[in-house]
Amino acid sequence: MQPHLSVVFPVYNEEENVPILLAEIAKALDGKPWTYEIVAADDGSSDGSLAALRAARAQYPNLRIVALAKNSGQTAALDAAWRAARGDYVVSLDADLQNDPADIPAMMQKLEELGVDMVIGVRVNRHDTFSRKLQSKIGNGVRNWITRDQITDTGCSLKLVRREAIDRVKLYTGMHRFLPTLVRMQGYKVAEMPVNHRARQFGVSKYGAMNRAFRGLADCLAVRWMSKRVLDYSAHEEP
Ligand code: UDP
Ligand code: MG
């Protein structure tokens, strides 16, 4: 049966986080009015993440696992999960427990209330190092300036979107950060809302400052080019 909502997350060496995350998702969504499935994309983890996911399937029959053949990066893993998702809506989050699944019901309500196609989180009480927060501030500023968009916190992975909208977006490496801009470019409506953020307790961050900054700049220029060249027409077939 097709669920209303797919909860998707990429996993790269998050073995301690996986069981806690699944329990948090179930706590947030069991008994709520939306039927849901969980799609975990294991991005070639070298620890026990895949085994932990497989073991969890007995407890969570609505858990589906997509396994990437080797570590292919966060966008690739998210893309694999999004393409596998069957829900009318898809909500993505990180597997490291920094995002809080308890925010998902309020995001669903906001989406329905405002009649928009996508609701993205803004991490209000951000629990990262000072240097990470500074990088984000500069990153968001430069990104909005170059792409001419107004996204407060595009690095927040907690994003809820109509599946049809992401189906229309072709993703490239690193482009998960531009998803709201790419979705808006296709004519869909995007809203923001404040969400919870927590410190990473288990495992380590997979990024350094340099790989984030330089790639990010090239991505901005690509997105700006795309926004100028986006096909903008409406047509109908004559009866
Ligand atoms: N991740 C992934 N493949 C990678 C790097 C990261 O699937 O090559 C996942 C990771 O397991 C986590 C999410 O992407 O669920 C975000 O990664 P991380 O927490 O390291 O990023 P940060 O919060 O430091 O930006
Ligand atoms: Mg993280």
PDB file of C-alpha atoms and ligand atoms in Angstrom:
ATOM      1  CA  MET A   1       0.000   0.000   0.000  1.00  0.00           C
ATOM      2  CA  GLN A   2       1.215   3.469  -0.815  1.00  0.00           C
ATOM      3  CA  PRO A   3       1.961   5.423   2.380  1.00  0.00           C
ATOM      4  CA  HIS A   4       1.148   9.090   2.761  1.00  0.00           C
ATOM      5  CA  LEU A   5       4.633   9.900   4.033  1.00  0.00           C
ATOM      6  CA  SER A   6       8.149   8.520   3.506  1.00  0.00           C
ATOM      7  CA  VAL A   7      10.772   9.313   6.149  1.00  0.00           C
ATOM      8  CA  VAL A   8      14.194   9.041   4.508  1.00  0.00           C
ATOM      9  CA  PHE A   9      17.739   9.341   5.801  1.00  0.00           C
ATOM     10  CA  PRO A  10      21.288   8.673   4.547  1.00  0.00           C
ATOM     11  CA  VAL A  11      23.535   6.572   6.776  1.00  0.00           C
ATOM     12  CA  TYR A  12      27.298   6.541   6.691  1.00  0.00           C
ATOM     13  CA  ASN A  13      28.872   4.951   9.757  1.00  0.00           C
ATOM     14  CA  GLU A  14      26.097   5.806  12.209  1.00  0.00           C
ATOM     15  CA  GLU A  15      25.692   2.415  13.932  1.00  0.00           C
ATOM     16  CA  GLU A  16      24.998   3.807  17.409  1.00  0.00           C
ATOM     17  CA  ASN A  17      22.548   6.365  16.070  1.00  0.00           C
ATOM     18  CA  VAL A  18      20.417   4.056  13.895  1.00  0.00           C
ATOM     19  CA  PRO A  19      18.411   2.269  16.663  1.00  0.00           C
ATOM     20  CA  ILE A  20      17.781   5.529  18.538  1.00  0.00           C
ATOM     21  CA  LEU A  21      16.697   7.333  15.378  1.00  0.00           C
ATOM     22  CA  LEU A  22      14.232   4.574  14.418  1.00  0.00           C
ATOM     23  CA  ALA A  23      12.712   4.634  17.902  1.00  0.00           C
ATOM     24  CA  GLU A  24      12.382   8.425  17.728  1.00  0.00           C
ATOM     25  CA  ILE A  25      10.678   8.288  14.322  1.00  0.00           C
ATOM     26  CA  ALA A  26       8.193   5.673  15.565  1.00  0.00           C
ATOM     27  CA  LYS A  27       7.490   7.736  18.684  1.00  0.00           C
ATOM     28  CA  ALA A  28       6.866  10.845  16.597  1.00  0.00           C
ATOM     29  CA  LEU A  29       4.615   9.232  13.970  1.00  0.00           C
ATOM     30  CA  ASP A  30       2.887   6.142  15.378  1.00  0.00           C
ATOM     31  CA  GLY A  31      -0.769   6.913  16.007  1.00  0.00           C
ATOM     32  CA  LYS A  32      -0.703  10.096  13.913  1.00  0.00           C
ATOM     33  CA  PRO A  33      -3.150  10.519  11.013  1.00  0.00           C
ATOM     34  CA  TRP A  34      -0.512   9.884   8.322  1.00  0.00           C
ATOM     35  CA  THR A  35       0.495   6.389   7.198  1.00  0.00           C
ATOM     36  CA  TYR A  36       4.258   6.239   6.772  1.00  0.00           C
ATOM     37  CA  GLU A  37       7.235   4.165   5.664  1.00  0.00           C
ATOM     38  CA  ILE A  38      10.896   4.614   6.560  1.00  0.00           C
ATOM     39  CA  VAL A  39      13.571   4.448   3.858  1.00  0.00           C
ATOM     40  CA  ALA A  40      17.175   4.233   5.070  1.00  0.00           C
ATOM     41  CA  ALA A  41      19.971   4.546   2.508  1.00  0.00           C
ATOM     42  CA  ASP A  42      23.180   2.958   3.719  1.00  0.00           C
ATOM     43  CA  ASP A  43      25.989   4.795   1.962  1.00  0.00           C
ATOM     44  CA  GLY A  44      28.574   1.995   1.997  1.00  0.00           C
ATOM     45  CA  SER A  45      29.123   2.143   5.766  1.00  0.00           C
ATOM     46  CA  SER A  46      32.202   0.297   7.021  1.00  0.00           C
ATOM     47  CA  ASP A  47      30.843  -0.108  10.563  1.00  0.00           C
ATOM     48  CA  GLY A  48      27.784  -2.061  11.728  1.00  0.00           C
ATOM     49  CA  SER A  49      25.178   0.412  10.364  1.00  0.00           C
ATOM     50  CA  LEU A  50      23.792  -1.902   7.681  1.00  0.00           C
ATOM     51  CA  ALA A  51      23.624  -4.811  10.127  1.00  0.00           C
ATOM     52  CA  ALA A  52      21.816  -2.561  12.629  1.00  0.00           C
ATOM     53  CA  LEU A  53      19.288  -1.566   9.964  1.00  0.00           C
ATOM     54  CA  ARG A  54      18.716  -5.171   8.911  1.00  0.00           C
ATOM     55  CA  ALA A  55      18.229  -6.226  12.534  1.00  0.00           C
ATOM     56  CA  ALA A  56      15.722  -3.415  13.078  1.00  0.00           C
ATOM     57  CA  ARG A  57      13.417  -4.653  10.341  1.00  0.00           C
ATOM     58  CA  ALA A  58      11.871  -7.245  12.697  1.00  0.00           C
ATOM     59  CA  GLN A  59      10.774  -4.435  14.998  1.00  0.00           C
ATOM     60  CA  TYR A  60       9.857  -1.928  12.261  1.00  0.00           C
ATOM     61  CA  PRO A  61       8.061  -3.681   9.382  1.00  0.00           C
ATOM     62  CA  ASN A  62       7.654  -0.335   7.620  1.00  0.00           C
ATOM     63  CA  LEU A  63      11.457   0.055   7.368  1.00  0.00           C
ATOM     64  CA  ARG A  64      12.960  -0.342   3.901  1.00  0.00           C
ATOM     65  CA  ILE A  65      16.703  -0.382   3.292  1.00  0.00           C
ATOM     66  CA  VAL A  66      18.498   0.802   0.184  1.00  0.00           C
ATOM     67  CA  ALA A  67      22.162  -0.190   0.197  1.00  0.00           C
ATOM     68  CA  LEU A  68      24.627   1.754  -1.970  1.00  0.00           C
ATOM     69  CA  ALA A  69      27.392  -0.451  -3.360  1.00  0.00           C
ATOM     70  CA  LYS A  70      30.073   1.864  -1.959  1.00  0.00           C
ATOM     71  CA  ASN A  71      30.381   5.189  -0.191  1.00  0.00           C
ATOM     72  CA  SER A  72      29.013   7.652  -2.755  1.00  0.00           C
ATOM     73  CA  GLY A  73      28.290  10.789  -0.725  1.00  0.00           C
ATOM     74  CA  GLN A  74      25.333  12.307   1.069  1.00  0.00           C
ATOM     75  CA  THR A  75      23.529  13.581  -2.063  1.00  0.00           C
ATOM     76  CA  ALA A  76      23.810  10.194  -3.784  1.00  0.00           C
ATOM     77  CA  ALA A  77      22.494   8.392  -0.701  1.00  0.00           C
ATOM     78  CA  LEU A  78      19.619  10.865  -0.342  1.00  0.00           C
ATOM     79  CA  ASP A  79      18.849  10.554  -4.045  1.00  0.00           C
ATOM     80  CA  ALA A  80      18.710   6.753  -3.755  1.00  0.00           C
ATOM     81  CA  ALA A  81      16.323   7.057  -0.794  1.00  0.00           C
ATOM     82  CA  TRP A  82      14.153   9.672  -2.521  1.00  0.00           C
ATOM     83  CA  ARG A  83      13.869   7.566  -5.691  1.00  0.00           C
ATOM     84  CA  ALA A  84      12.873   4.528  -3.629  1.00  0.00           C
ATOM     85  CA  ALA A  85      10.304   6.487  -1.585  1.00  0.00           C
ATOM     86  CA  ARG A  86       6.647   5.733  -2.332  1.00  0.00           C
ATOM     87  CA  GLY A  87       4.883   8.312  -0.162  1.00  0.00           C
ATOM     88  CA  ASP A  88       2.979  11.302  -1.486  1.00  0.00           C
ATOM     89  CA  TYR A  89       5.295  13.351   0.724  1.00  0.00           C
ATOM     90  CA  VAL A  90       8.897  12.738   1.684  1.00  0.00           C
ATOM     91  CA  VAL A  91      10.658  14.071   4.751  1.00  0.00           C
ATOM     92  CA  SER A  92      14.441  13.806   4.933  1.00  0.00           C
ATOM     93  CA  LEU A  93      16.681  14.105   7.951  1.00  0.00           C
ATOM     94  CA  ASP A  94      20.218  13.241   9.023  1.00  0.00           C
ATOM     95  CA  ALA A  95      20.851   9.911  10.710  1.00  0.00           C
ATOM     96  CA  ASP A  96      23.140  11.392  13.350  1.00  0.00           C
ATOM     97  CA  LEU A  97      20.282  12.547  15.662  1.00  0.00           C
ATOM     98  CA  GLN A  98      21.107  16.223  15.101  1.00  0.00           C
ATOM     99  CA  ASN A  99      17.602  16.654  13.599  1.00  0.00           C
ATOM    100  CA  ASP A 100      14.638  15.767  15.808  1.00  0.00           C
ATOM    101  CA  PRO A 101      11.889  13.533  14.324  1.00  0.00           C
ATOM    102  CA  ALA A 102       9.499  15.078  16.862  1.00  0.00           C
ATOM    103  CA  ASP A 103       9.350  18.104  14.524  1.00  0.00           C
ATOM    104  CA  ILE A 104       7.810  16.090  11.661  1.00  0.00           C
ATOM    105  CA  PRO A 105       4.101  16.275  12.694  1.00  0.00           C
ATOM    106  CA  ALA A 106       4.272  20.076  13.035  1.00  0.00           C
ATOM    107  CA  MET A 107       5.910  20.264   9.593  1.00  0.00           C
ATOM    108  CA  MET A 108       3.096  18.177   8.103  1.00  0.00           C
ATOM    109  CA  GLN A 109       0.536  20.469   9.718  1.00  0.00           C
ATOM    110  CA  LYS A 110       2.316  23.559   8.422  1.00  0.00           C
ATOM    111  CA  LEU A 111       2.418  22.145   4.901  1.00  0.00           C
ATOM    112  CA  GLU A 112      -1.308  21.398   4.956  1.00  0.00           C
ATOM    113  CA  GLU A 113      -2.202  24.692   6.621  1.00  0.00           C
ATOM    114  CA  LEU A 114      -0.242  26.877   4.184  1.00  0.00           C
ATOM    115  CA  GLY A 115      -0.989  24.750   1.127  1.00  0.00           C
ATOM    116  CA  VAL A 116       2.681  24.727   0.109  1.00  0.00           C
ATOM    117  CA  ASP A 117       4.702  21.963  -1.564  1.00  0.00           C
ATOM    118  CA  MET A 118       7.744  22.010   0.704  1.00  0.00           C
ATOM    119  CA  VAL A 119       8.493  22.938   4.320  1.00  0.00           C
ATOM    120  CA  ILE A 120      12.139  23.309   5.334  1.00  0.00           C
ATOM    121  CA  GLY A 121      13.605  23.561   8.808  1.00  0.00           C
ATOM    122  CA  VAL A 122      15.544  26.456  10.258  1.00  0.00           C
ATOM    123  CA  ARG A 123      17.798  25.354  13.104  1.00  0.00           C
ATOM    124  CA  VAL A 124      17.055  27.949  15.752  1.00  0.00           C
ATOM    125  CA  ASN A 125      19.165  26.672  18.642  1.00  0.00           C
ATOM    126  CA  ARG A 126      21.989  25.269  16.592  1.00  0.00           C
ATOM    127  CA  HIS A 127      24.302  22.865  18.461  1.00  0.00           C
ATOM    128  CA  ASP A 128      27.461  22.920  16.390  1.00  0.00           C
ATOM    129  CA  THR A 129      30.903  24.414  16.925  1.00  0.00           C
ATOM    130  CA  PHE A 130      31.365  28.179  16.527  1.00  0.00           C
ATOM    131  CA  SER A 131      33.389  27.641  13.358  1.00  0.00           C
ATOM    132  CA  ARG A 132      30.654  25.439  11.825  1.00  0.00           C
ATOM    133  CA  LYS A 133      28.016  28.058  12.589  1.00  0.00           C
ATOM    134  CA  LEU A 134      30.181  30.793  11.085  1.00  0.00           C
ATOM    135  CA  GLN A 135      30.744  28.703   7.934  1.00  0.00           C
ATOM    136  CA  SER A 136      26.976  28.261   7.603  1.00  0.00           C
ATOM    137  CA  LYS A 137      26.314  31.951   8.041  1.00  0.00           C
ATOM    138  CA  ILE A 138      28.787  32.863   5.313  1.00  0.00           C
ATOM    139  CA  GLY A 139      27.622  29.935   3.169  1.00  0.00           C
ATOM    140  CA  ASN A 140      23.946  30.902   3.370  1.00  0.00           C
ATOM    141  CA  GLY A 141      24.747  34.550   2.623  1.00  0.00           C
ATOM    142  CA  VAL A 142      26.902  33.791  -0.417  1.00  0.00           C
ATOM    143  CA  ARG A 143      24.452  31.168  -1.662  1.00  0.00           C
ATOM    144  CA  ASN A 144      21.433  33.477  -1.461  1.00  0.00           C
ATOM    145  CA  TRP A 145      23.373  36.317  -3.049  1.00  0.00           C
ATOM    146  CA  ILE A 146      24.556  34.248  -6.016  1.00  0.00           C
ATOM    147  CA  THR A 147      21.403  32.196  -6.554  1.00  0.00           C
ATOM    148  CA  ARG A 148      19.147  35.193  -5.763  1.00  0.00           C
ATOM    149  CA  ASP A 149      17.108  33.109  -3.352  1.00  0.00           C
ATOM    150  CA  GLN A 150      16.098  33.717   0.281  1.00  0.00           C
ATOM    151  CA  ILE A 151      16.735  30.492   2.184  1.00  0.00           C
ATOM    152  CA  THR A 152      17.605  31.020   5.844  1.00  0.00           C
ATOM    153  CA  ASP A 153      19.225  27.655   6.585  1.00  0.00           C
ATOM    154  CA  THR A 154      19.689  25.475   3.555  1.00  0.00           C
ATOM    155  CA  GLY A 155      22.112  23.205   5.419  1.00  0.00           C
ATOM    156  CA  CYS A 156      19.292  21.952   7.635  1.00  0.00           C
ATOM    157  CA  SER A 157      18.593  18.418   6.408  1.00  0.00           C
ATOM    158  CA  LEU A 158      15.089  18.316   7.872  1.00  0.00           C
ATOM    159  CA  LYS A 159      13.016  18.980   4.770  1.00  0.00           C
ATOM    160  CA  LEU A 160       9.502  17.905   3.897  1.00  0.00           C
ATOM    161  CA  VAL A 161       8.509  17.930   0.251  1.00  0.00           C
ATOM    162  CA  ARG A 162       5.823  16.678  -2.101  1.00  0.00           C
ATOM    163  CA  ARG A 163       7.437  13.697  -3.825  1.00  0.00           C
ATOM    164  CA  GLU A 164       6.286  14.826  -7.250  1.00  0.00           C
ATOM    165  CA  ALA A 165       8.408  17.981  -6.790  1.00  0.00           C
ATOM    166  CA  ILE A 166      11.673  16.149  -6.137  1.00  0.00           C
ATOM    167  CA  ASP A 167      10.917  13.727  -8.928  1.00  0.00           C
ATOM    168  CA  ARG A 168      11.225  16.717 -11.250  1.00  0.00           C
ATOM    169  CA  VAL A 169      14.649  17.733  -9.931  1.00  0.00           C
ATOM    170  CA  LYS A 170      17.844  16.154 -11.219  1.00  0.00           C
ATOM    171  CA  LEU A 171      20.386  16.106  -8.420  1.00  0.00           C
ATOM    172  CA  TYR A 172      24.144  16.432  -8.754  1.00  0.00           C
ATOM    173  CA  THR A 173      26.771  15.836  -6.061  1.00  0.00           C
ATOM    174  CA  GLY A 174      26.435  18.428  -3.283  1.00  0.00           C
ATOM    175  CA  MET A 175      23.139  19.715  -4.639  1.00  0.00           C
ATOM    176  CA  HIS A 176      21.010  18.446  -1.756  1.00  0.00           C
ATOM    177  CA  ARG A 177      21.805  21.790  -0.142  1.00  0.00           C
ATOM    178  CA  PHE A 178      20.063  23.583  -3.002  1.00  0.00           C
ATOM    179  CA  LEU A 179      16.933  21.484  -3.027  1.00  0.00           C
ATOM    180  CA  PRO A 180      14.584  24.309  -1.890  1.00  0.00           C
ATOM    181  CA  THR A 181      15.932  26.587  -4.650  1.00  0.00           C
ATOM    182  CA  LEU A 182      15.706  23.821  -7.260  1.00  0.00           C
ATOM    183  CA  VAL A 183      12.166  22.925  -6.197  1.00  0.00           C
ATOM    184  CA  ARG A 184      11.076  26.569  -6.228  1.00  0.00           C
ATOM    185  CA  MET A 185      12.586  26.905  -9.703  1.00  0.00           C
ATOM    186  CA  GLN A 186      10.094  24.298 -10.904  1.00  0.00           C
ATOM    187  CA  GLY A 187       7.232  26.533  -9.750  1.00  0.00           C
ATOM    188  CA  TYR A 188       6.536  24.908  -6.362  1.00  0.00           C
ATOM    189  CA  LYS A 189       5.905  26.821  -3.119  1.00  0.00           C
ATOM    190  CA  VAL A 190       8.401  26.562  -0.242  1.00  0.00           C
ATOM    191  CA  ALA A 191       7.914  27.661   3.393  1.00  0.00           C
ATOM    192  CA  GLU A 192      10.323  27.683   6.349  1.00  0.00           C
ATOM    193  CA  MET A 193       9.745  26.873   9.998  1.00  0.00           C
ATOM    194  CA  PRO A 194      11.915  26.743  13.121  1.00  0.00           C
ATOM    195  CA  VAL A 195      13.021  23.238  14.168  1.00  0.00           C
ATOM    196  CA  ASN A 196      15.022  21.689  16.972  1.00  0.00           C
ATOM    197  CA  HIS A 197      18.722  20.896  16.624  1.00  0.00           C
ATOM    198  CA  ARG A 198      20.908  18.750  18.840  1.00  0.00           C
ATOM    199  CA  ALA A 199      24.601  18.090  19.318  1.00  0.00           C
ATOM    200  CA  ARG A 200      26.087  14.981  17.733  1.00  0.00           C
ATOM    201  CA  GLN A 201      26.654  12.429  20.502  1.00  0.00           C
ATOM    202  CA  PHE A 202      27.846   9.368  18.595  1.00  0.00           C
ATOM    203  CA  GLY A 203      30.027   9.062  15.508  1.00  0.00           C
ATOM    204  CA  VAL A 204      31.783  11.922  13.724  1.00  0.00           C
ATOM    205  CA  SER A 205      30.922  14.599  11.161  1.00  0.00           C
ATOM    206  CA  LYS A 206      31.897  13.536   7.640  1.00  0.00           C
ATOM    207  CA  TYR A 207      32.906  16.983   6.408  1.00  0.00           C
ATOM    208  CA  GLY A 208      35.732  19.472   6.817  1.00  0.00           C
ATOM    209  CA  ALA A 209      35.549  23.241   6.220  1.00  0.00           C
ATOM    210  CA  MET A 210      37.406  23.200   2.907  1.00  0.00           C
ATOM    211  CA  ASN A 211      35.471  20.547   1.001  1.00  0.00           C
ATOM    212  CA  ARG A 212      32.263  22.315   2.009  1.00  0.00           C
ATOM    213  CA  ALA A 213      33.298  25.865   1.073  1.00  0.00           C
ATOM    214  CA  PHE A 214      34.948  25.428  -2.331  1.00  0.00           C
ATOM    215  CA  ARG A 215      32.516  22.934  -3.750  1.00  0.00           C
ATOM    216  CA  GLY A 216      29.694  25.082  -2.430  1.00  0.00           C
ATOM    217  CA  LEU A 217      30.820  28.068  -4.463  1.00  0.00           C
ATOM    218  CA  ALA A 218      30.970  26.102  -7.717  1.00  0.00           C
ATOM    219  CA  ASP A 219      27.515  24.700  -6.929  1.00  0.00           C
ATOM    220  CA  CYS A 220      26.120  28.230  -6.437  1.00  0.00           C
ATOM    221  CA  LEU A 221      27.295  29.259  -9.878  1.00  0.00           C
ATOM    222  CA  ALA A 222      25.750  26.152 -11.410  1.00  0.00           C
ATOM    223  CA  VAL A 223      22.412  26.813  -9.698  1.00  0.00           C
ATOM    224  CA  ARG A 224      22.460  30.438 -10.807  1.00  0.00           C
ATOM    225  CA  TRP A 225      23.037  29.310 -14.374  1.00  0.00           C
ATOM    226  CA  MET A 226      20.174  26.821 -14.091  1.00  0.00           C
ATOM    227  CA  SER A 227      17.796  29.427 -12.689  1.00  0.00           C
ATOM    228  CA  LYS A 228      18.475  31.669 -15.671  1.00  0.00           C
ATOM    229  CA  ARG A 229      17.887  28.842 -18.121  1.00  0.00           C
ATOM    230  CA  VAL A 230      14.947  27.156 -16.434  1.00  0.00           C
ATOM    231  CA  LEU A 231      12.185  26.260 -18.912  1.00  0.00           C
ATOM    232  CA  ASP A 232       9.184  28.386 -18.066  1.00  0.00           C
ATOM    233  CA  TYR A 233       6.100  27.684 -20.167  1.00  0.00           C
ATOM    234  CA  SER A 234       2.655  26.240 -19.971  1.00  0.00           C
ATOM    235  CA  ALA A 235       1.055  24.225 -22.747  1.00  0.00           C
ATOM    236  CA  HIS A 236      -1.926  21.999 -23.365  1.00  0.00           C
ATOM    237  CA  GLU A 237      -2.788  19.507 -26.038  1.00  0.00           C
ATOM    238  CA  GLU A 238      -5.671  20.650 -28.193  1.00  0.00           C
ATOM    239  CA  PRO A 239      -8.706  18.441 -27.833  1.00  0.00           C
TER     240      PRO A 239
HETATM  241  N1  UDP B   1      26.418  10.922   5.060  1.00  0.00           N
HETATM  242  C1  UDP B   1      26.332   9.979   4.031  1.00  0.00           C
HETATM  243  N2  UDP B   1      27.402   9.835   3.199  1.00  0.00           N
HETATM  244  C2  UDP B   1      28.537  10.586   3.290  1.00  0.00           C
HETATM  245  C3  UDP B   1      28.592  11.575   4.315  1.00  0.00           C
HETATM  246  C4  UDP B   1      27.523  11.716   5.162  1.00  0.00           C
HETATM  247  O1  UDP B   1      25.329   9.285   3.917  1.00  0.00           O
HETATM  248  O2  UDP B   1      29.460  10.373   2.509  1.00  0.00           O
HETATM  249  C5  UDP B   1      25.276  11.087   5.976  1.00  0.00           C
HETATM  250  C6  UDP B   1      25.619  10.994   7.456  1.00  0.00           C
HETATM  251  O3  UDP B   1      25.600   9.659   7.917  1.00  0.00           O
HETATM  252  C7  UDP B   1      24.507  11.837   8.091  1.00  0.00           C
HETATM  253  C8  UDP B   1      24.284  12.925   7.040  1.00  0.00           C
HETATM  254  O4  UDP B   1      24.780  12.399   5.811  1.00  0.00           O
HETATM  255  O5  UDP B   1      23.320  11.095   8.246  1.00  0.00           O
HETATM  256  C9  UDP B   1      24.973  14.242   7.372  1.00  0.00           C
HETATM  257  O6  UDP B   1      26.356  14.005   7.617  1.00  0.00           O
HETATM  258  P1  UDP B   1      27.143  14.719   8.813  1.00  0.00           P
HETATM  259  O7  UDP B   1      26.341  14.648  10.069  1.00  0.00           O
HETATM  260  O8  UDP B   1      28.515  14.153   8.851  1.00  0.00           O
HETATM  261  O9  UDP B   1      27.188  16.219   8.302  1.00  0.00           O
HETATM  262  P2  UDP B   1      27.153  17.545   9.182  1.00  0.00           P
HETATM  263  O10 UDP B   1      25.988  17.456  10.149  1.00  0.00           O
HETATM  264  O11 UDP B   1      28.457  17.605   9.878  1.00  0.00           O
HETATM  265  O12 UDP B   1      26.943  18.607   8.140  1.00  0.00           O
HETATM  266 MG    MG B   2      25.428  16.076  11.374  1.00  0.00          MG
END
